[in-house]
């Protein structure tokens, strides 16, 4: 039994590359030997004066076809070891029609042009340049033509199965047609061009007999490894799944659902049984929203007609609903495997974020799905926010709206409770920044220890996989301080909604007043995630280090010591001032961070390099969290520390030195 | 057999018997099925070379694009790119052995140079585009999929010759 590179997922290995080079060598050698290094000769087939292309191509197909059928019948290789090309009706017919025109215009095709170039043909080089350009055009217009490449995708389909015979029998029929075509091509070539060199020759007679006898032998050979060799190729994927489903399985897989929706399957009724608010926030394109209690009535006309697919976020509710419908006599109700969450993962997850590499065809399919089910401009943001390790710290309102309803997304609204209760982003929960700080070790307004933060997040139903989006108040530092809390427990999947609630409302995006349903989780308490918080002793040591930058982000008057709410007025010796208010801009009550380019320029004047040690501080650590966010996450400074105790603590310790004046 | 003694040493040697060349090609394809587990292909190598060339000029644009972007940072690290290089080498060796390396713009007796260049370029663009739509060309779809008896690949083969013959009449003067 042969194990192929495809079978062991090794087509990307160096050994496969070397083997490909060798096989390519044989390919090029055979093509050139056949005379395909000449465009004039290739063009001959279209004018019946030189039918070499037909002879070579059909002989090669018959040879490989019989060899493959023989290998499968003898069990030398199993079907799983071979990548069978999928049938994509629209793509292959339209692509074939276009390709034929290109072929006849240029008298080249990609493989023959390679040997044409090797034979010194300038027109082959021009063709190859054109073909590369044509590929680039396909990529550039992928948004428009991409769906064509998956149009009519029907999985692996064999011609022999379509006409109801076995592979070897079809190969015999094909061989007979090929032999007839050989004789016909010799005859027509003689008529048109006075050629037809092998017509009636002993060689062609012997060759024809050899092919037919060989094909007959393959067809008569009993399948050695029972029936699997004949039926297995078709059963590998789609067919098997469909049969399993028809056999009584009660679910439909997300990719199948996606394909049928995209194909405009009118026999399919997709029903979203979540709340209207969740439905309004996000639903699968083409779904209708029906409350579970209304299902029997609404679905009545669809009883045992077509396919009804139910979904919710998970699988429990749809499964119960489906069972209930089944008891009422609905034999055509299915539930979506893994619910909306599964659909997100299997259909809508960007190719770049998938853990297993996809083939070109699969990737094209995913892109087509995404283009169909997610309209337009959000794909970029979605691509980035999903990454656990490198979540962008700012997301835009458009992205959030398109990701509403995602079960692995938790929106935390930090605005005051009355404001939240009057209206909020659907599915969001309210939390106050004050829930994350308190008196620790005698110092007030300190960020709480990791275990308490973890407990809070668990109560909000957040787990390690949750992406947290923070909706800031009119103070961005509230959101950045909650960000510090998340970072303290190592939860880096978080982002701040740029522009916040004000922008959301100004853009007339959906809101509601409902409380989300949340199941509390146990968030594991990490250790050692917080490497950025420093205490007064570390700050004192750093203040004596000439390379370190102490950034005091309080307003100028406090920095200069002219104003004070604390035991002493002034600043940590050596500190420089950069008020946190300079990093944000307000426009019609919408508060946003200033553009990164502007921020980068300002901080480049204060901090020598991205690797310089920087300590940010203010009065209580609150405002400094915003500067920390800017430096660390928006500008990429690598060694930023945060003095949580701030001036409130520093001023209360009389042994610590201070500085006043300037500012 | 010593064909060299019968043929002038400067002229090209005759091509191989097309049926035997076909058998040779079929055996290469079969070897590919049984070792790589996939068939032969040519257009993917060209497309990846195109993606590579474009990414030299506009790397970010290519990395962000919906189709080329999925090929990763290094589109040339792909088995079909190596196969394409092999095809060039195999063709070169065979052409040298057969004394058929002839630097020229091959064209019909009445076709002008510029006409031939335009036809080769236009045909190339169409063929390159079409082979991305269909995920393959004469090699990767028609030959490979045809030998597998895949329904869609046989339809590609049929469609290709149907439109080829339909179009041939309009451009017949190219080779007359």
Short mmCIF file of C-alpha atoms in Angstrom, two decimals, chain A residues 2-7 11-14 16-21 23-41 43 45-49 51-53 55-61 63-65 67-69 71 76-77 81-111 114-115 117-123 126-140 142 145 148-149 157-160 162 167 170-171 174 182-183 185-186 198 203-204 207 351 360-361 363-364 367 380 383, chain B residues 14-44 46-51 53-54 58 61-71 76-98 100-109 113 116-157 159-165 167-176:
data_model
loop_
_atom_site.label_atom_id
_atom_site.label_comp_id
_atom_site.label_asym_id
_atom_site.label_seq_id
_atom_site.Cartn_x
_atom_site.Cartn_y
_atom_site.Cartn_z
CA UNK A 2 1.44 3.33 -1.10
CA UNK A 3 1.48 6.35 1.17
CA UNK A 4 1.56 9.52 -0.93
CA UNK A 5 2.78 12.95 0.09
CA UNK A 6 -0.80 14.16 -0.13
CA UNK A 7 -1.90 11.29 2.11
CA UNK A 11 3.12 18.38 -0.08
CA UNK A 12 4.87 21.30 1.60
CA UNK A 13 7.97 19.29 2.49
CA UNK A 14 11.34 19.64 0.82
CA UNK A 16 7.88 16.77 -2.12
CA UNK A 17 9.45 19.84 -3.73
CA UNK A 18 12.34 17.77 -5.08
CA UNK A 19 9.97 15.09 -6.32
CA UNK A 20 7.79 17.76 -7.96
CA UNK A 21 10.86 19.11 -9.72
CA UNK A 23 8.10 14.93 -12.15
CA UNK A 24 8.01 18.36 -13.75
CA UNK A 25 11.17 17.44 -15.62
CA UNK A 26 9.48 14.32 -16.98
CA UNK A 27 6.40 16.37 -17.82
CA UNK A 28 8.40 18.98 -19.75
CA UNK A 29 10.49 16.32 -21.46
CA UNK A 30 7.40 14.44 -22.66
CA UNK A 31 5.69 17.62 -23.86
CA UNK A 32 8.74 18.71 -25.82
CA UNK A 33 9.23 15.26 -27.30
CA UNK A 34 5.64 15.40 -28.50
CA UNK A 35 6.44 18.62 -30.34
CA UNK A 36 4.57 20.97 -28.03
CA UNK A 37 7.41 23.49 -27.99
CA UNK A 38 5.86 24.95 -31.14
CA UNK A 39 2.77 27.16 -31.14
CA UNK A 40 2.20 26.51 -34.82
CA UNK A 41 1.97 22.81 -34.16
CA UNK A 43 -2.65 25.46 -33.28
CA UNK A 45 -5.62 20.83 -33.83
CA UNK A 46 -8.05 23.70 -34.26
CA UNK A 47 -7.73 23.57 -38.05
CA UNK A 48 -7.62 19.76 -38.42
CA UNK A 49 -4.24 19.89 -40.10
CA UNK A 51 -3.99 16.47 -34.64
CA UNK A 52 -0.94 15.72 -32.48
CA UNK A 53 -2.45 17.44 -29.45
CA UNK A 55 -3.31 12.02 -29.85
CA UNK A 56 -0.87 12.89 -27.11
CA UNK A 57 -3.49 14.14 -24.72
CA UNK A 58 -5.89 11.24 -25.11
CA UNK A 59 -3.12 8.66 -25.00
CA UNK A 60 -1.77 10.24 -21.81
CA UNK A 61 -5.22 10.35 -20.23
CA UNK A 63 -2.56 5.58 -19.88
CA UNK A 64 -2.83 7.34 -16.52
CA UNK A 65 -6.52 6.47 -16.19
CA UNK A 67 -2.93 2.81 -14.46
CA UNK A 68 -4.85 4.55 -11.71
CA UNK A 69 -7.88 2.29 -11.98
CA UNK A 71 -3.71 0.60 -8.85
CA UNK A 76 -1.83 -0.65 -4.43
CA UNK A 77 -3.11 2.75 -3.40
CA UNK A 81 -4.15 8.85 -0.63
CA UNK A 82 -5.08 10.79 -3.75
CA UNK A 83 -6.41 14.30 -4.06
CA UNK A 84 -9.39 13.95 -6.37
CA UNK A 85 -10.29 17.23 -8.00
CA UNK A 86 -13.65 18.56 -6.87
CA UNK A 87 -16.32 19.27 -9.42
CA UNK A 88 -17.30 22.92 -9.46
CA UNK A 89 -19.74 23.09 -12.34
CA UNK A 90 -19.89 26.86 -12.87
CA UNK A 91 -16.19 27.47 -12.39
CA UNK A 92 -15.07 24.65 -14.62
CA UNK A 93 -17.50 25.30 -17.47
CA UNK A 94 -17.01 29.07 -17.52
CA UNK A 95 -13.28 28.68 -16.89
CA UNK A 96 -13.06 26.09 -19.68
CA UNK A 97 -14.88 28.33 -22.15
CA UNK A 98 -12.62 31.29 -21.38
CA UNK A 99 -9.55 29.11 -21.40
CA UNK A 100 -10.37 27.70 -24.83
CA UNK A 101 -10.50 31.22 -26.29
CA UNK A 102 -7.15 32.05 -24.68
CA UNK A 103 -5.72 28.81 -26.02
CA UNK A 104 -6.76 29.44 -29.61
CA UNK A 105 -5.73 33.11 -29.62
CA UNK A 106 -2.26 32.44 -28.32
CA UNK A 107 -1.84 28.84 -29.50
CA UNK A 108 -0.26 28.15 -26.12
CA UNK A 109 -1.35 26.78 -22.80
CA UNK A 110 0.64 27.07 -19.57
CA UNK A 111 2.50 23.73 -19.71
CA UNK A 114 6.99 26.40 -20.58
CA UNK A 115 8.58 24.01 -23.08
CA UNK A 117 10.10 29.05 -23.78
CA UNK A 118 12.72 26.35 -23.24
CA UNK A 119 12.83 25.96 -27.04
CA UNK A 120 13.50 29.67 -27.44
CA UNK A 121 10.02 30.79 -28.46
CA UNK A 122 9.50 34.50 -27.76
CA UNK A 123 5.73 34.18 -28.15
CA UNK A 126 4.83 36.73 -23.97
CA UNK A 127 2.08 34.20 -23.25
CA UNK A 128 3.58 33.35 -19.84
CA UNK A 129 3.81 37.04 -18.94
CA UNK A 130 0.19 37.45 -20.00
CA UNK A 131 -0.88 34.43 -17.94
CA UNK A 132 0.83 35.86 -14.84
CA UNK A 133 -0.95 39.15 -15.52
CA UNK A 134 -4.25 37.32 -15.94
CA UNK A 135 -3.72 35.68 -12.54
CA UNK A 136 -3.01 39.07 -10.99
CA UNK A 137 -6.19 40.45 -12.54
CA UNK A 138 -8.13 37.55 -11.04
CA UNK A 139 -6.71 38.45 -7.65
CA UNK A 140 -7.43 42.16 -8.08
CA UNK A 142 -11.48 38.64 -6.62
CA UNK A 145 -15.06 37.06 -9.74
CA UNK A 148 -17.42 32.32 -9.77
CA UNK A 149 -14.52 30.11 -8.69
CA UNK A 157 -17.93 13.75 -8.44
CA UNK A 158 -17.06 11.08 -10.98
CA UNK A 159 -18.40 10.79 -14.48
CA UNK A 160 -18.73 7.03 -14.12
CA UNK A 162 -23.11 9.89 -12.98
CA UNK A 167 -14.67 3.35 -12.77
CA UNK A 170 -16.04 3.79 -17.74
CA UNK A 171 -12.31 3.73 -18.43
CA UNK A 174 -13.31 6.08 -22.63
CA UNK A 182 -7.17 8.37 -33.02
CA UNK A 183 -8.39 6.79 -36.23
CA UNK A 185 -7.96 12.22 -36.34
CA UNK A 186 -5.65 10.41 -38.74
CA UNK A 198 -0.35 6.53 -38.98
CA UNK A 203 1.72 0.63 -35.46
CA UNK A 204 -1.66 2.23 -34.93
CA UNK A 207 -1.41 0.35 -30.42
CA UNK A 351 -8.36 31.83 6.45
CA UNK A 360 -6.28 26.81 -2.43
CA UNK A 361 -9.74 25.60 -3.24
CA UNK A 363 -9.37 28.96 1.06
CA UNK A 364 -11.18 30.28 -1.97
CA UNK A 367 -13.32 33.70 1.14
CA UNK A 380 -9.96 43.63 7.95
CA UNK A 383 -9.01 39.48 10.84
CA UNK B 14 11.92 14.56 -35.78
CA UNK B 15 9.52 14.46 -32.86
CA UNK B 16 8.66 11.35 -31.02
CA UNK B 17 5.77 9.24 -32.24
CA UNK B 18 2.82 11.15 -30.66
CA UNK B 19 1.24 8.00 -29.30
CA UNK B 20 4.44 6.97 -27.57
CA UNK B 21 4.94 10.54 -26.31
CA UNK B 22 1.42 10.28 -24.94
CA UNK B 23 2.25 7.04 -23.16
CA UNK B 24 5.34 8.69 -21.69
CA UNK B 25 3.28 11.68 -20.53
CA UNK B 26 0.65 9.36 -19.08
CA UNK B 27 3.29 7.43 -17.15
CA UNK B 28 4.65 10.68 -15.67
CA UNK B 29 1.11 11.62 -14.63
CA UNK B 30 0.54 8.17 -13.13
CA UNK B 31 3.83 8.45 -11.24
CA UNK B 32 2.64 11.77 -9.88
CA UNK B 33 -0.65 10.21 -8.71
CA UNK B 34 1.13 7.38 -6.95
CA UNK B 35 3.93 9.37 -5.30
CA UNK B 36 2.75 12.93 -4.71
CA UNK B 37 -0.88 11.85 -4.57
CA UNK B 38 -1.84 14.73 -6.87
CA UNK B 39 -1.63 15.26 -10.62
CA UNK B 40 0.44 17.56 -12.79
CA UNK B 41 -0.07 21.30 -13.01
CA UNK B 42 1.41 24.33 -14.71
CA UNK B 43 -0.83 27.38 -14.27
CA UNK B 44 -0.48 27.52 -10.48
CA UNK B 46 2.72 30.90 -13.22
CA UNK B 47 0.10 32.45 -10.94
CA UNK B 48 2.43 32.18 -7.97
CA UNK B 49 5.24 33.74 -9.96
CA UNK B 50 2.80 36.56 -10.72
CA UNK B 51 1.94 36.92 -7.05
CA UNK B 53 6.40 39.60 -8.79
CA UNK B 54 3.55 41.78 -7.63
CA UNK B 58 3.51 46.17 -3.47
CA UNK B 61 -1.28 45.04 -1.06
CA UNK B 62 -0.60 41.43 -2.00
CA UNK B 63 -0.51 40.28 1.62
CA UNK B 64 -3.91 41.88 2.21
CA UNK B 65 -5.53 40.64 -1.00
CA UNK B 66 -8.26 38.06 -0.75
CA UNK B 67 -6.79 35.45 -3.11
CA UNK B 68 -3.00 35.88 -3.26
CA UNK B 69 -3.04 36.76 0.44
CA UNK B 70 -3.93 33.18 1.32
CA UNK B 71 -0.66 32.00 -0.20
CA UNK B 76 6.94 30.36 -4.29
CA UNK B 77 7.25 27.73 -1.57
CA UNK B 78 4.75 25.43 -3.24
CA UNK B 79 5.18 22.11 -4.98
CA UNK B 80 3.64 23.29 -8.26
CA UNK B 81 6.22 26.08 -8.52
CA UNK B 82 8.94 23.44 -8.35
CA UNK B 83 7.06 21.37 -10.89
CA UNK B 84 6.94 24.34 -13.25
CA UNK B 85 10.69 24.85 -12.95
CA UNK B 86 11.12 21.13 -13.66
CA UNK B 87 8.92 21.46 -16.74
CA UNK B 88 11.15 24.23 -18.09
CA UNK B 89 14.26 22.14 -17.44
CA UNK B 90 12.80 18.96 -18.92
CA UNK B 91 11.67 20.90 -21.98
CA UNK B 92 15.09 22.48 -22.33
CA UNK B 93 16.97 19.17 -22.11
CA UNK B 94 14.62 17.53 -24.59
CA UNK B 95 14.81 20.48 -26.99
CA UNK B 96 18.62 20.53 -26.85
CA UNK B 97 18.77 16.78 -27.43
CA UNK B 98 16.44 17.14 -30.40
CA UNK B 100 15.04 22.13 -31.56
CA UNK B 101 16.11 25.19 -29.60
CA UNK B 102 15.29 28.00 -32.05
CA UNK B 103 15.08 31.54 -30.65
CA UNK B 104 12.23 33.09 -32.63
CA UNK B 105 8.81 34.63 -32.54
CA UNK B 106 6.82 31.82 -34.04
CA UNK B 107 4.06 33.06 -36.35
CA UNK B 108 2.13 32.18 -39.48
CA UNK B 109 3.39 33.20 -42.90
CA UNK B 113 5.05 40.38 -35.63
CA UNK B 116 1.36 37.72 -33.11
CA UNK B 117 2.57 39.54 -30.01
CA UNK B 118 -0.91 40.94 -29.31
CA UNK B 119 -2.50 37.52 -29.82
CA UNK B 120 -0.02 35.76 -27.53
CA UNK B 121 -0.44 38.40 -24.84
CA UNK B 122 -4.24 38.54 -25.01
CA UNK B 123 -4.47 34.76 -25.07
CA UNK B 124 -2.09 34.57 -22.14
CA UNK B 125 -4.12 37.00 -20.04
CA UNK B 126 -7.34 35.11 -20.78
CA UNK B 127 -5.78 31.71 -20.13
CA UNK B 128 -4.15 32.90 -16.90
CA UNK B 129 -7.41 34.38 -15.66
CA UNK B 130 -9.47 31.37 -16.72
CA UNK B 131 -7.10 28.94 -15.06
CA UNK B 132 -7.64 30.76 -11.75
CA UNK B 133 -11.40 30.61 -12.18
CA UNK B 134 -11.25 26.88 -12.86
CA UNK B 135 -8.32 26.16 -10.50
CA UNK B 136 -6.28 24.62 -13.30
CA UNK B 137 -5.46 24.57 -16.99
CA UNK B 138 -4.93 21.95 -19.69
CA UNK B 139 -2.56 20.13 -17.34
CA UNK B 140 -4.15 20.55 -13.92
CA UNK B 141 -7.79 20.23 -14.96
CA UNK B 142 -8.17 18.61 -18.38
CA UNK B 143 -5.33 16.10 -18.24
CA UNK B 144 -5.16 15.40 -14.51
CA UNK B 145 -8.86 15.56 -13.71
CA UNK B 146 -9.74 13.84 -16.97
CA UNK B 147 -7.53 10.90 -16.10
CA UNK B 148 -9.27 10.77 -12.72
CA UNK B 149 -12.59 10.78 -14.56
CA UNK B 150 -13.69 13.75 -12.46
CA UNK B 151 -16.95 15.10 -13.84
CA UNK B 152 -16.05 18.79 -13.65
CA UNK B 153 -12.62 18.30 -15.23
CA UNK B 154 -14.12 16.46 -18.19
CA UNK B 155 -16.60 19.30 -18.56
CA UNK B 156 -13.65 21.74 -18.49
CA UNK B 157 -12.02 19.73 -21.28
CA UNK B 159 -15.83 23.49 -22.74
CA UNK B 160 -12.24 24.32 -23.61
CA UNK B 161 -12.36 22.61 -27.00
CA UNK B 162 -15.90 23.81 -27.70
CA UNK B 163 -14.98 27.48 -27.32
CA UNK B 164 -11.58 26.88 -28.91
CA UNK B 165 -13.14 25.49 -32.09
CA UNK B 167 -13.20 30.88 -31.87
CA UNK B 168 -10.71 29.24 -34.24
CA UNK B 169 -12.57 30.31 -37.35
CA UNK B 170 -12.34 34.00 -36.41
CA UNK B 171 -8.59 33.95 -35.99
CA UNK B 172 -7.82 31.43 -38.72
CA UNK B 173 -5.63 33.88 -40.63
CA UNK B 174 -3.10 33.86 -37.84
CA UNK B 175 -1.59 30.64 -39.12
CA UNK B 176 -2.54 30.66 -42.79
#
